[in-house]
Amino acid sequence: MSETEFSETGVRIDRWARSLSRAGQVTVKDGRVALLTSYGREIDSAPVGTVSAGRAWFAGGDATVARVNGTRYRLTMPRRPGKSDGAGPARRFLEALRNAGGERD
């Protein structure tokens, strides 16, 4: 299974108070979740089964909170103009994790 289940660019990746990337990338591929900087450098990655993610009450509709290797990250997905379907990137990320066997909070 070499097909990418989820990939989104332009993602703001925060380790709570600290911004790690304002235009990063999140991918779910080959059973792994990877958080990358805008230059493609890996911030963190882990097998899908060990990653938990969900929406926090304080996060907006375009943000999720993911725990990768025990570290919590806030992932704010970009809003694409003209796309008003109910499945925004944050929702598609959570669905890709669930379908790949990850935990959902």
mmCIF file of C-alpha atoms in Angstrom:
data_model
loop_
_atom_site.group_PDB
_atom_site.id
_atom_site.type_symbol
_atom_site.label_atom_id
_atom_site.label_comp_id
_atom_site.label_asym_id
_atom_site.label_seq_id
_atom_site.Cartn_x
_atom_site.Cartn_y
_atom_site.Cartn_z
ATOM 1 C CA MET A 1 0.000 0.000 0.000
ATOM 2 C CA SER A 2 2.127 2.883 -1.247
ATOM 3 C CA GLU A 3 -0.813 5.157 -1.935
ATOM 4 C CA THR A 4 -1.033 8.329 0.113
ATOM 5 C CA GLU A 5 -4.196 8.277 2.199
ATOM 6 C CA PHE A 6 -3.928 11.965 3.131
ATOM 7 C CA SER A 7 -1.635 14.853 2.260
ATOM 8 C CA GLU A 8 -2.145 18.533 2.994
ATOM 9 C CA THR A 9 0.252 21.434 2.525
ATOM 10 C CA GLY A 10 0.118 24.894 4.042
ATOM 11 C CA VAL A 11 -0.574 23.468 7.506
ATOM 12 C CA ARG A 12 0.342 25.501 10.575
ATOM 13 C CA ILE A 13 2.027 23.118 13.027
ATOM 14 C CA ASP A 14 2.292 24.280 16.638
ATOM 15 C CA ARG A 15 3.681 22.546 19.674
ATOM 16 C CA TRP A 16 1.231 24.522 21.800
ATOM 17 C CA ALA A 17 2.779 27.935 22.414
ATOM 18 C CA ARG A 18 5.574 27.428 19.886
ATOM 19 C CA SER A 19 5.025 27.575 16.136
ATOM 20 C CA LEU A 20 7.096 24.945 14.329
ATOM 21 C CA SER A 21 5.897 25.689 10.796
ATOM 22 C CA ARG A 22 3.391 28.063 9.251
ATOM 23 C CA ALA A 23 3.317 26.258 5.908
ATOM 24 C CA GLY A 24 4.077 22.664 6.844
ATOM 25 C CA GLN A 25 2.802 19.399 5.461
ATOM 26 C CA VAL A 26 0.896 16.527 7.057
ATOM 27 C CA THR A 27 0.858 13.129 5.356
ATOM 28 C CA VAL A 28 -0.645 9.751 6.128
ATOM 29 C CA LYS A 29 1.116 7.220 3.916
ATOM 30 C CA ASP A 30 2.154 3.575 4.179
ATOM 31 C CA GLY A 31 0.790 3.326 7.712
ATOM 32 C CA ARG A 32 2.736 6.334 9.031
ATOM 33 C CA VAL A 33 1.832 9.890 9.942
ATOM 34 C CA ALA A 34 4.506 12.467 9.146
ATOM 35 C CA LEU A 35 4.673 16.144 10.074
ATOM 36 C CA LEU A 36 7.037 18.067 7.795
ATOM 37 C CA THR A 37 8.292 21.643 7.610
ATOM 38 C CA SER A 38 7.745 23.747 4.514
ATOM 39 C CA TYR A 39 11.228 22.657 3.404
ATOM 40 C CA GLY A 40 10.363 18.961 3.730
ATOM 41 C CA ARG A 41 12.348 18.368 6.935
ATOM 42 C CA GLU A 42 10.639 15.934 9.273
ATOM 43 C CA ILE A 43 9.321 17.398 12.515
ATOM 44 C CA ASP A 44 7.931 14.105 13.806
ATOM 45 C CA SER A 45 6.513 10.844 12.501
ATOM 46 C CA ALA A 46 5.027 7.677 13.932
ATOM 47 C CA PRO A 47 3.037 4.606 12.920
ATOM 48 C CA VAL A 48 -0.656 5.383 12.489
ATOM 49 C CA GLY A 49 -1.626 2.964 15.264
ATOM 50 C CA THR A 50 0.268 5.006 17.856
ATOM 51 C CA VAL A 51 -1.096 8.412 16.802
ATOM 52 C CA SER A 52 -4.217 9.820 18.426
ATOM 53 C CA ALA A 53 -6.047 12.830 17.054
ATOM 54 C CA GLY A 54 -9.265 14.724 17.523
ATOM 55 C CA ARG A 55 -10.814 18.123 17.670
ATOM 56 C CA ALA A 56 -10.326 20.121 20.825
ATOM 57 C CA TRP A 57 -13.140 22.276 22.137
ATOM 58 C CA PHE A 58 -10.923 25.363 21.887
ATOM 59 C CA ALA A 59 -9.752 24.692 18.332
ATOM 60 C CA GLY A 60 -11.606 26.088 15.362
ATOM 61 C CA GLY A 61 -13.256 23.928 12.735
ATOM 62 C CA ASP A 62 -10.086 23.882 10.657
ATOM 63 C CA ALA A 63 -7.816 22.662 13.485
ATOM 64 C CA THR A 64 -7.079 19.303 15.071
ATOM 65 C CA VAL A 65 -4.941 18.194 17.969
ATOM 66 C CA ALA A 66 -2.700 15.188 17.337
ATOM 67 C CA ARG A 67 -0.453 13.273 19.718
ATOM 68 C CA VAL A 68 2.578 11.901 17.869
ATOM 69 C CA ASN A 69 5.215 10.015 19.910
ATOM 70 C CA GLY A 70 3.745 11.465 23.090
ATOM 71 C CA THR A 71 4.013 15.082 21.900
ATOM 72 C CA ARG A 72 0.848 17.105 21.316
ATOM 73 C CA TYR A 73 0.657 19.193 18.173
ATOM 74 C CA ARG A 74 -2.030 21.600 17.033
ATOM 75 C CA LEU A 75 -2.534 21.284 13.276
ATOM 76 C CA THR A 76 -4.394 24.156 11.635
ATOM 77 C CA MET A 77 -5.372 23.207 8.110
ATOM 78 C CA PRO A 78 -5.676 25.883 5.419
ATOM 79 C CA ARG A 79 -9.079 26.941 4.181
ATOM 80 C CA ARG A 80 -9.366 26.589 0.435
ATOM 81 C CA PRO A 81 -11.476 29.261 -1.260
ATOM 82 C CA GLY A 82 -14.408 27.917 -3.222
ATOM 83 C CA LYS A 83 -14.509 24.566 -1.422
ATOM 84 C CA SER A 84 -17.578 24.559 0.754
ATOM 85 C CA ASP A 85 -18.064 20.798 0.969
ATOM 86 C CA GLY A 86 -18.536 19.428 4.474
ATOM 87 C CA ALA A 87 -15.276 17.478 4.363
ATOM 88 C CA GLY A 88 -12.613 20.075 5.047
ATOM 89 C CA PRO A 89 -8.968 19.048 5.390
ATOM 90 C CA ALA A 90 -9.178 18.622 9.182
ATOM 91 C CA ARG A 91 -12.097 16.230 8.839
ATOM 92 C CA ARG A 92 -10.408 14.335 5.998
ATOM 93 C CA PHE A 93 -7.260 13.991 8.158
ATOM 94 C CA LEU A 94 -9.254 12.461 11.013
ATOM 95 C CA GLU A 95 -11.045 10.108 8.602
ATOM 96 C CA ALA A 96 -7.731 9.034 7.027
ATOM 97 C CA LEU A 97 -6.340 8.242 10.484
ATOM 98 C CA ARG A 98 -9.430 6.258 11.409
ATOM 99 C CA ASN A 99 -9.377 4.328 8.119
ATOM 100 C CA ALA A 100 -5.670 3.581 8.511
ATOM 101 C CA GLY A 101 -6.173 2.239 12.033
ATOM 102 C CA GLY A 102 -5.243 5.199 14.220
ATOM 103 C CA GLU A 103 -6.934 6.309 17.425
ATOM 104 C CA ARG A 104 -9.409 9.120 17.544
ATOM 105 C CA ASP A 105 -10.004 11.054 20.762
#
